[in-house]
Amino acid sequence: MTFDSTVLQGKKALITGGTQGIGAAVARQLAGMGARVIAAGLPPAGGWTEDLPLGKTGIRMAALDVSDPHSVSRLFSELDGLDILVNCAGIIRRGAEHEVDVFEQVIAVNLTGTMRVCSAARALLGQDGGAIVNLASMLSFFGGALVPAYAASKGGIAQLTRSLALAYAAEGIRVNAVAPGWIATPLTQALQEDEERSRALLQRTPLGRWGKPEDVAHVVAFLCTPAASFMTGAVVPVDGGYLAA
Ligand code: NAD
């Protein structure tokens, strides 16, 4: 355990996209620090079984579609308070994002969905300060020929993070983002399996490996603690040095 197991005792956390990948690692990490966590995401094809990444952890999983206003209001109507919001819900449609309807779908989940959940959370977080962490990307900093919507959404996440940091500061809500490098999750499965692309990514990554979801979860966790109490509006790379290379 990297952090004290009581540092988030009594805190309530919601992780969107928390049912797998980076979000599930964040859910486990925050729960391990004492927070009461809800991990929310799209209902899995096989149902909410014990085989899911959080299946045997006791962490509460909930259905949520961040692109659907009704789904977001339904989940928030069940919450009795909130201290931490981590927006991990995200999709990528490599190769299909030049089609405008696909472009809109990716923006609706990654960017508008994040804004929708932040807006819904604002009043709850503002009751006693609070922390929001959004998921940016390396594609917040440069373009992606095959993923124009994903890149636009993640560029947007960086600017949304800075803007909400300004807007929410007076309520004591800090808003930051992490920008992961190349992390081994279902989202990057195709890339991991593409030997040529994977080799090129690793060659440019000074630390020389794919990131693990836990690498990102540790930095998200730090941003949620009082240790980060003077940080807001930051977009923090967690990339094995990729941006510096
Ligand atoms: P993942 O595919 O493993 O998990 C995505 C999660 O988002 C799942 O829990 C899924 O249920 C949820 N989700 C998808 N659409 C949703 C919707 N409409 N409403 C609610 N939940 C929805 O992906 P991941 O790699 O863990 O990525 C998590 C976040 O980190 C994403 O925002 C992604 O863009 C970002 N990110 C990932 C990487 C990487 O290398 N894996 C790099 C940079 C940024």
Short mmCIF file of C-alpha atoms and ligand atoms in Angstrom, two decimals:
data_model
loop_
_atom_site.label_atom_id
_atom_site.label_comp_id
_atom_site.label_asym_id
_atom_site.label_seq_id
_atom_site.Cartn_x
_atom_site.Cartn_y
_atom_site.Cartn_z
CA MET A 1 0.00 0.00 0.00
CA THR A 2 1.53 3.29 -1.16
CA PHE A 3 -0.77 5.51 0.95
CA ASP A 4 -2.00 5.30 4.52
CA SER A 5 -5.15 3.17 4.63
CA THR A 6 -7.11 5.82 6.56
CA VAL A 7 -6.21 8.98 4.63
CA LEU A 8 -9.62 9.04 2.87
CA GLN A 9 -11.60 7.58 5.80
CA GLY A 10 -15.18 8.90 5.77
CA LYS A 11 -14.89 10.23 2.20
CA LYS A 12 -17.38 9.28 -0.51
CA ALA A 13 -16.06 8.76 -4.03
CA LEU A 14 -17.70 8.21 -7.40
CA ILE A 15 -15.61 6.81 -10.26
CA THR A 16 -17.23 6.94 -13.70
CA GLY A 17 -15.86 4.25 -16.00
CA GLY A 18 -14.87 2.60 -12.75
CA THR A 19 -15.77 -0.96 -13.68
CA GLN A 20 -12.59 -1.86 -15.59
CA GLY A 21 -9.15 -0.61 -16.65
CA ILE A 22 -7.82 2.57 -15.06
CA GLY A 23 -11.16 3.34 -13.35
CA ALA A 24 -11.24 -0.02 -11.56
CA ALA A 25 -7.66 0.53 -10.36
CA VAL A 26 -8.67 3.98 -9.06
CA ALA A 27 -11.69 2.45 -7.31
CA ARG A 28 -9.49 -0.18 -5.61
CA GLN A 29 -6.89 2.43 -4.67
CA LEU A 30 -9.35 4.90 -3.10
CA ALA A 31 -11.18 2.09 -1.28
CA GLY A 32 -7.80 0.94 0.07
CA MET A 33 -7.31 4.45 1.47
CA GLY A 34 -10.60 4.25 3.39
CA ALA A 35 -13.05 5.91 0.96
CA ARG A 36 -16.57 4.60 0.34
CA VAL A 37 -16.48 4.06 -3.43
CA ILE A 38 -19.10 3.67 -6.15
CA ALA A 39 -17.65 2.43 -9.45
CA ALA A 40 -20.08 3.24 -12.25
CA GLY A 41 -20.01 2.25 -15.90
CA LEU A 42 -21.91 0.73 -18.77
CA PRO A 43 -23.62 -2.54 -17.84
CA PRO A 44 -21.21 -5.35 -18.83
CA ALA A 45 -22.36 -7.69 -21.62
CA GLY A 46 -22.32 -10.66 -19.24
CA GLY A 47 -24.07 -8.83 -16.37
CA TRP A 48 -22.71 -7.76 -12.97
CA THR A 49 -20.90 -10.97 -12.11
CA GLU A 50 -18.07 -11.79 -9.69
CA ASP A 51 -15.77 -12.26 -12.70
CA LEU A 52 -15.56 -8.49 -13.23
CA PRO A 53 -12.33 -6.75 -12.12
CA LEU A 54 -14.09 -5.45 -8.98
CA GLY A 55 -16.32 -8.54 -8.62
CA LYS A 56 -14.92 -9.82 -5.34
CA THR A 57 -13.76 -6.55 -3.76
CA GLY A 58 -17.02 -5.48 -2.12
CA ILE A 59 -16.81 -2.14 -3.98
CA ARG A 60 -20.28 -1.08 -5.13
CA MET A 61 -20.76 -1.14 -8.90
CA ALA A 62 -23.55 0.81 -10.58
CA ALA A 63 -24.89 1.23 -14.10
CA LEU A 64 -24.20 4.61 -15.66
CA ASP A 65 -24.19 6.04 -19.17
CA VAL A 66 -22.56 9.47 -18.97
CA SER A 67 -23.96 10.37 -22.39
CA ASP A 68 -27.54 9.94 -21.10
CA PRO A 69 -28.83 12.78 -18.89
CA HIS A 70 -31.49 10.48 -17.33
CA SER A 71 -28.93 7.89 -16.37
CA VAL A 72 -26.76 10.55 -14.70
CA SER A 73 -29.68 12.08 -12.76
CA ARG A 74 -30.85 8.60 -11.69
CA LEU A 75 -27.45 7.78 -10.18
CA PHE A 76 -27.08 11.18 -8.49
CA SER A 77 -30.57 10.90 -6.97
CA GLU A 78 -29.25 7.91 -4.99
CA LEU A 79 -26.15 9.68 -3.59
CA ASP A 80 -26.19 10.96 -0.02
CA GLY A 81 -23.03 13.05 -0.38
CA LEU A 82 -19.85 13.20 -2.41
CA ASP A 83 -16.25 14.24 -1.71
CA ILE A 84 -14.38 12.86 -4.71
CA LEU A 85 -15.31 12.46 -8.38
CA VAL A 86 -12.98 10.75 -10.85
CA ASN A 87 -14.13 10.85 -14.48
CA CYS A 88 -12.65 7.77 -16.17
CA ALA A 89 -15.51 6.97 -18.59
CA GLY A 90 -14.07 7.08 -22.06
CA ILE A 91 -14.20 5.45 -25.48
CA ILE A 92 -12.05 5.44 -28.60
CA ARG A 93 -13.12 4.40 -32.11
CA ARG A 94 -9.77 4.09 -33.89
CA GLY A 95 -10.19 4.40 -37.67
CA ALA A 96 -13.92 5.29 -37.57
CA GLU A 97 -13.79 8.76 -36.05
CA HIS A 98 -13.75 10.61 -39.39
CA GLU A 99 -17.43 9.63 -39.69
CA VAL A 100 -19.31 12.52 -38.14
CA ASP A 101 -21.82 10.40 -36.23
CA VAL A 102 -18.99 8.42 -34.63
CA PHE A 103 -17.14 11.68 -33.94
CA GLU A 104 -20.20 13.00 -32.12
CA GLN A 105 -20.58 9.79 -30.13
CA VAL A 106 -16.98 9.96 -28.84
CA ILE A 107 -17.31 13.64 -27.90
CA ALA A 108 -20.65 12.89 -26.20
CA VAL A 109 -19.05 10.33 -23.90
CA ASN A 110 -15.53 11.67 -23.33
CA LEU A 111 -16.11 15.42 -23.18
CA THR A 112 -19.81 16.25 -22.78
CA GLY A 113 -20.24 13.24 -20.48
CA THR A 114 -17.46 14.50 -18.22
CA MET A 115 -19.00 17.99 -18.14
CA ARG A 116 -22.43 16.51 -17.40
CA VAL A 117 -21.16 14.53 -14.41
CA CYS A 118 -19.09 17.46 -13.09
CA SER A 119 -22.18 19.69 -13.23
CA ALA A 120 -24.30 17.07 -11.46
CA ALA A 121 -21.63 16.65 -8.77
CA ARG A 122 -20.94 20.33 -8.15
CA ALA A 123 -23.60 20.97 -5.50
CA LEU A 124 -22.75 17.80 -3.58
CA LEU A 125 -18.98 18.39 -3.67
CA GLY A 126 -19.40 22.02 -2.73
CA GLN A 127 -21.02 21.20 0.61
CA ASP A 128 -17.60 20.38 2.10
CA GLY A 129 -14.97 21.16 -0.52
CA GLY A 130 -14.10 18.29 -2.77
CA ALA A 131 -11.86 17.01 -5.51
CA ILE A 132 -12.49 16.19 -9.15
CA VAL A 133 -9.94 14.35 -11.30
CA ASN A 134 -10.52 14.08 -15.04
CA LEU A 135 -8.79 11.74 -17.47
CA ALA A 136 -6.85 13.62 -20.13
CA SER A 137 -4.36 11.84 -22.43
CA MET A 138 -1.17 12.24 -24.44
CA LEU A 139 -3.68 13.23 -27.15
CA SER A 140 -4.49 16.32 -25.07
CA PHE A 141 -1.09 17.57 -26.28
CA PHE A 142 -0.81 16.36 -29.88
CA GLY A 143 -3.03 15.08 -32.68
CA GLY A 144 -4.01 11.58 -33.77
CA ALA A 145 -4.70 11.01 -37.48
CA LEU A 146 -6.90 7.95 -36.83
CA VAL A 147 -8.64 9.37 -33.76
CA PRO A 148 -9.68 13.00 -34.40
CA ALA A 149 -12.64 12.77 -32.00
CA TYR A 150 -10.66 11.16 -29.20
CA ALA A 151 -7.89 13.77 -29.59
CA ALA A 152 -10.41 16.64 -29.73
CA SER A 153 -12.21 15.28 -26.66
CA LYS A 154 -8.98 14.96 -24.69
CA GLY A 155 -7.74 18.42 -25.74
CA GLY A 156 -11.16 19.56 -24.55
CA ILE A 157 -10.73 17.74 -21.23
CA ALA A 158 -7.56 19.73 -20.50
CA GLN A 159 -9.36 23.02 -21.17
CA LEU A 160 -12.50 21.89 -19.34
CA THR A 161 -10.35 21.00 -16.33
CA ARG A 162 -8.73 24.44 -16.26
CA SER A 163 -12.08 26.20 -16.76
CA LEU A 164 -13.91 24.26 -14.04
CA ALA A 165 -10.94 24.77 -11.70
CA LEU A 166 -11.55 28.52 -12.02
CA ALA A 167 -15.33 28.24 -11.83
CA TYR A 168 -15.46 25.91 -8.80
CA ALA A 169 -12.54 27.32 -6.76
CA ALA A 170 -14.69 29.62 -4.63
CA GLU A 171 -16.70 26.56 -3.54
CA GLY A 172 -13.52 24.82 -2.37
CA ILE A 173 -13.65 22.26 -5.18
CA ARG A 174 -10.30 21.45 -6.78
CA VAL A 175 -10.35 20.22 -10.39
CA ASN A 176 -7.30 18.52 -11.86
CA ALA A 177 -6.56 16.00 -14.60
CA VAL A 178 -4.07 13.24 -15.19
CA ALA A 179 -2.75 12.61 -18.69
CA PRO A 180 -1.79 8.93 -18.90
CA GLY A 181 0.72 7.69 -21.43
CA TRP A 182 0.23 4.22 -22.91
CA ILE A 183 -1.49 2.08 -20.30
CA ALA A 184 -2.31 -1.61 -20.72
CA THR A 185 -6.13 -1.80 -20.48
CA PRO A 186 -8.96 -3.09 -22.72
CA LEU A 187 -9.01 0.37 -24.39
CA THR A 188 -5.50 -0.15 -25.80
CA GLN A 189 -5.80 -3.91 -26.47
CA ALA A 190 -5.51 -3.52 -30.26
CA LEU A 191 -2.46 -1.27 -29.88
CA GLN A 192 -0.77 -3.69 -27.49
CA GLU A 193 -1.30 -6.48 -30.01
CA ASP A 194 0.11 -4.41 -32.91
CA GLU A 195 3.81 -5.30 -32.54
CA GLU A 196 5.11 -2.51 -34.74
CA ARG A 197 3.08 0.26 -33.04
CA SER A 198 3.78 -1.11 -29.59
CA ARG A 199 7.55 -1.25 -30.28
CA ALA A 200 7.50 2.36 -31.55
CA LEU A 201 5.62 3.56 -28.44
CA LEU A 202 8.01 1.78 -26.10
CA GLN A 203 11.04 3.14 -27.95
CA ARG A 204 9.82 6.68 -27.24
CA THR A 205 8.96 5.91 -23.60
CA PRO A 206 12.10 6.54 -21.49
CA LEU A 207 10.89 4.18 -18.74
CA GLY A 208 10.59 1.53 -21.47
CA ARG A 209 7.34 -0.26 -20.61
CA TRP A 210 3.57 -0.05 -20.94
CA GLY A 211 2.02 1.67 -17.95
CA LYS A 212 -0.17 -0.25 -15.51
CA PRO A 213 -3.59 1.06 -14.42
CA GLU A 214 -2.15 1.28 -10.89
CA ASP A 215 0.55 3.72 -12.09
CA VAL A 216 -2.23 6.16 -12.97
CA ALA A 217 -4.38 5.33 -9.93
CA HIS A 218 -1.57 6.34 -7.54
CA VAL A 219 -1.35 9.84 -9.03
CA VAL A 220 -5.15 10.20 -9.10
CA ALA A 221 -5.19 9.20 -5.43
CA PHE A 222 -2.59 11.83 -4.55
CA LEU A 223 -4.68 14.51 -6.28
CA CYS A 224 -7.67 13.48 -4.14
CA THR A 225 -5.81 13.85 -0.82
CA PRO A 226 -5.10 16.94 1.29
CA ALA A 227 -1.46 16.58 0.14
CA ALA A 228 -2.65 18.20 -3.12
CA SER A 229 -4.69 20.92 -1.39
CA PHE A 230 -2.92 23.76 -3.29
CA MET A 231 -3.29 22.08 -6.70
CA THR A 232 -6.10 22.96 -9.06
CA GLY A 233 -6.29 23.32 -12.84
CA ALA A 234 -3.26 21.05 -13.32
CA VAL A 235 -2.96 18.45 -16.08
CA VAL A 236 -0.39 15.96 -14.78
CA PRO A 237 1.31 13.56 -17.22
CA VAL A 238 1.71 9.96 -16.00
CA ASP A 239 3.54 8.70 -19.05
CA GLY A 240 6.88 7.09 -18.27
CA GLY A 241 8.51 10.21 -19.75
CA TYR A 242 6.82 9.99 -23.20
CA LEU A 243 6.11 13.74 -23.39
CA ALA A 244 9.65 14.63 -22.41
CA ALA A 245 11.22 12.46 -25.10
P1 NAD B 1 -11.42 0.95 -20.55
O1 NAD B 1 -12.01 0.75 -21.90
O2 NAD B 1 -10.67 -0.16 -19.92
O3 NAD B 1 -12.56 1.41 -19.53
C1 NAD B 1 -13.48 2.39 -19.90
C2 NAD B 1 -14.56 2.48 -18.87
O4 NAD B 1 -15.47 3.50 -19.33
C3 NAD B 1 -15.39 1.23 -18.66
O5 NAD B 1 -15.65 1.08 -17.28
C4 NAD B 1 -16.71 1.52 -19.40
O6 NAD B 1 -17.83 0.89 -18.81
C5 NAD B 1 -16.78 3.01 -19.21
N1 NAD B 1 -17.63 3.68 -20.20
C6 NAD B 1 -17.54 3.66 -21.55
N2 NAD B 1 -18.55 4.38 -22.08
C7 NAD B 1 -19.28 4.85 -21.03
C8 NAD B 1 -20.45 5.64 -20.91
N3 NAD B 1 -21.11 6.10 -21.98
N4 NAD B 1 -20.91 5.92 -19.67
C9 NAD B 1 -20.29 5.46 -18.58
N5 NAD B 1 -19.18 4.69 -18.61
C10 NAD B 1 -18.69 4.40 -19.84
O7 NAD B 1 -10.52 2.27 -20.68
P2 NAD B 1 -9.27 2.77 -19.83
O8 NAD B 1 -8.05 2.52 -20.61
O9 NAD B 1 -9.36 2.30 -18.42
O10 NAD B 1 -9.53 4.34 -19.90
C11 NAD B 1 -10.09 5.09 -18.84
C12 NAD B 1 -9.92 6.56 -19.16
O11 NAD B 1 -8.53 6.84 -19.29
C13 NAD B 1 -10.57 6.96 -20.47
O12 NAD B 1 -11.08 8.27 -20.34
C14 NAD B 1 -9.41 6.99 -21.44
O13 NAD B 1 -9.61 7.87 -22.50
C15 NAD B 1 -8.30 7.47 -20.52
N6 NAD B 1 -6.95 7.15 -21.01
C16 NAD B 1 -6.57 5.86 -21.19
C17 NAD B 1 -5.28 5.61 -21.66
C18 NAD B 1 -4.77 4.22 -21.88
O14 NAD B 1 -3.64 4.07 -22.41
N7 NAD B 1 -5.47 3.16 -21.51
C19 NAD B 1 -4.42 6.66 -21.96
C20 NAD B 1 -4.88 7.97 -21.78
C21 NAD B 1 -6.15 8.19 -21.30
#
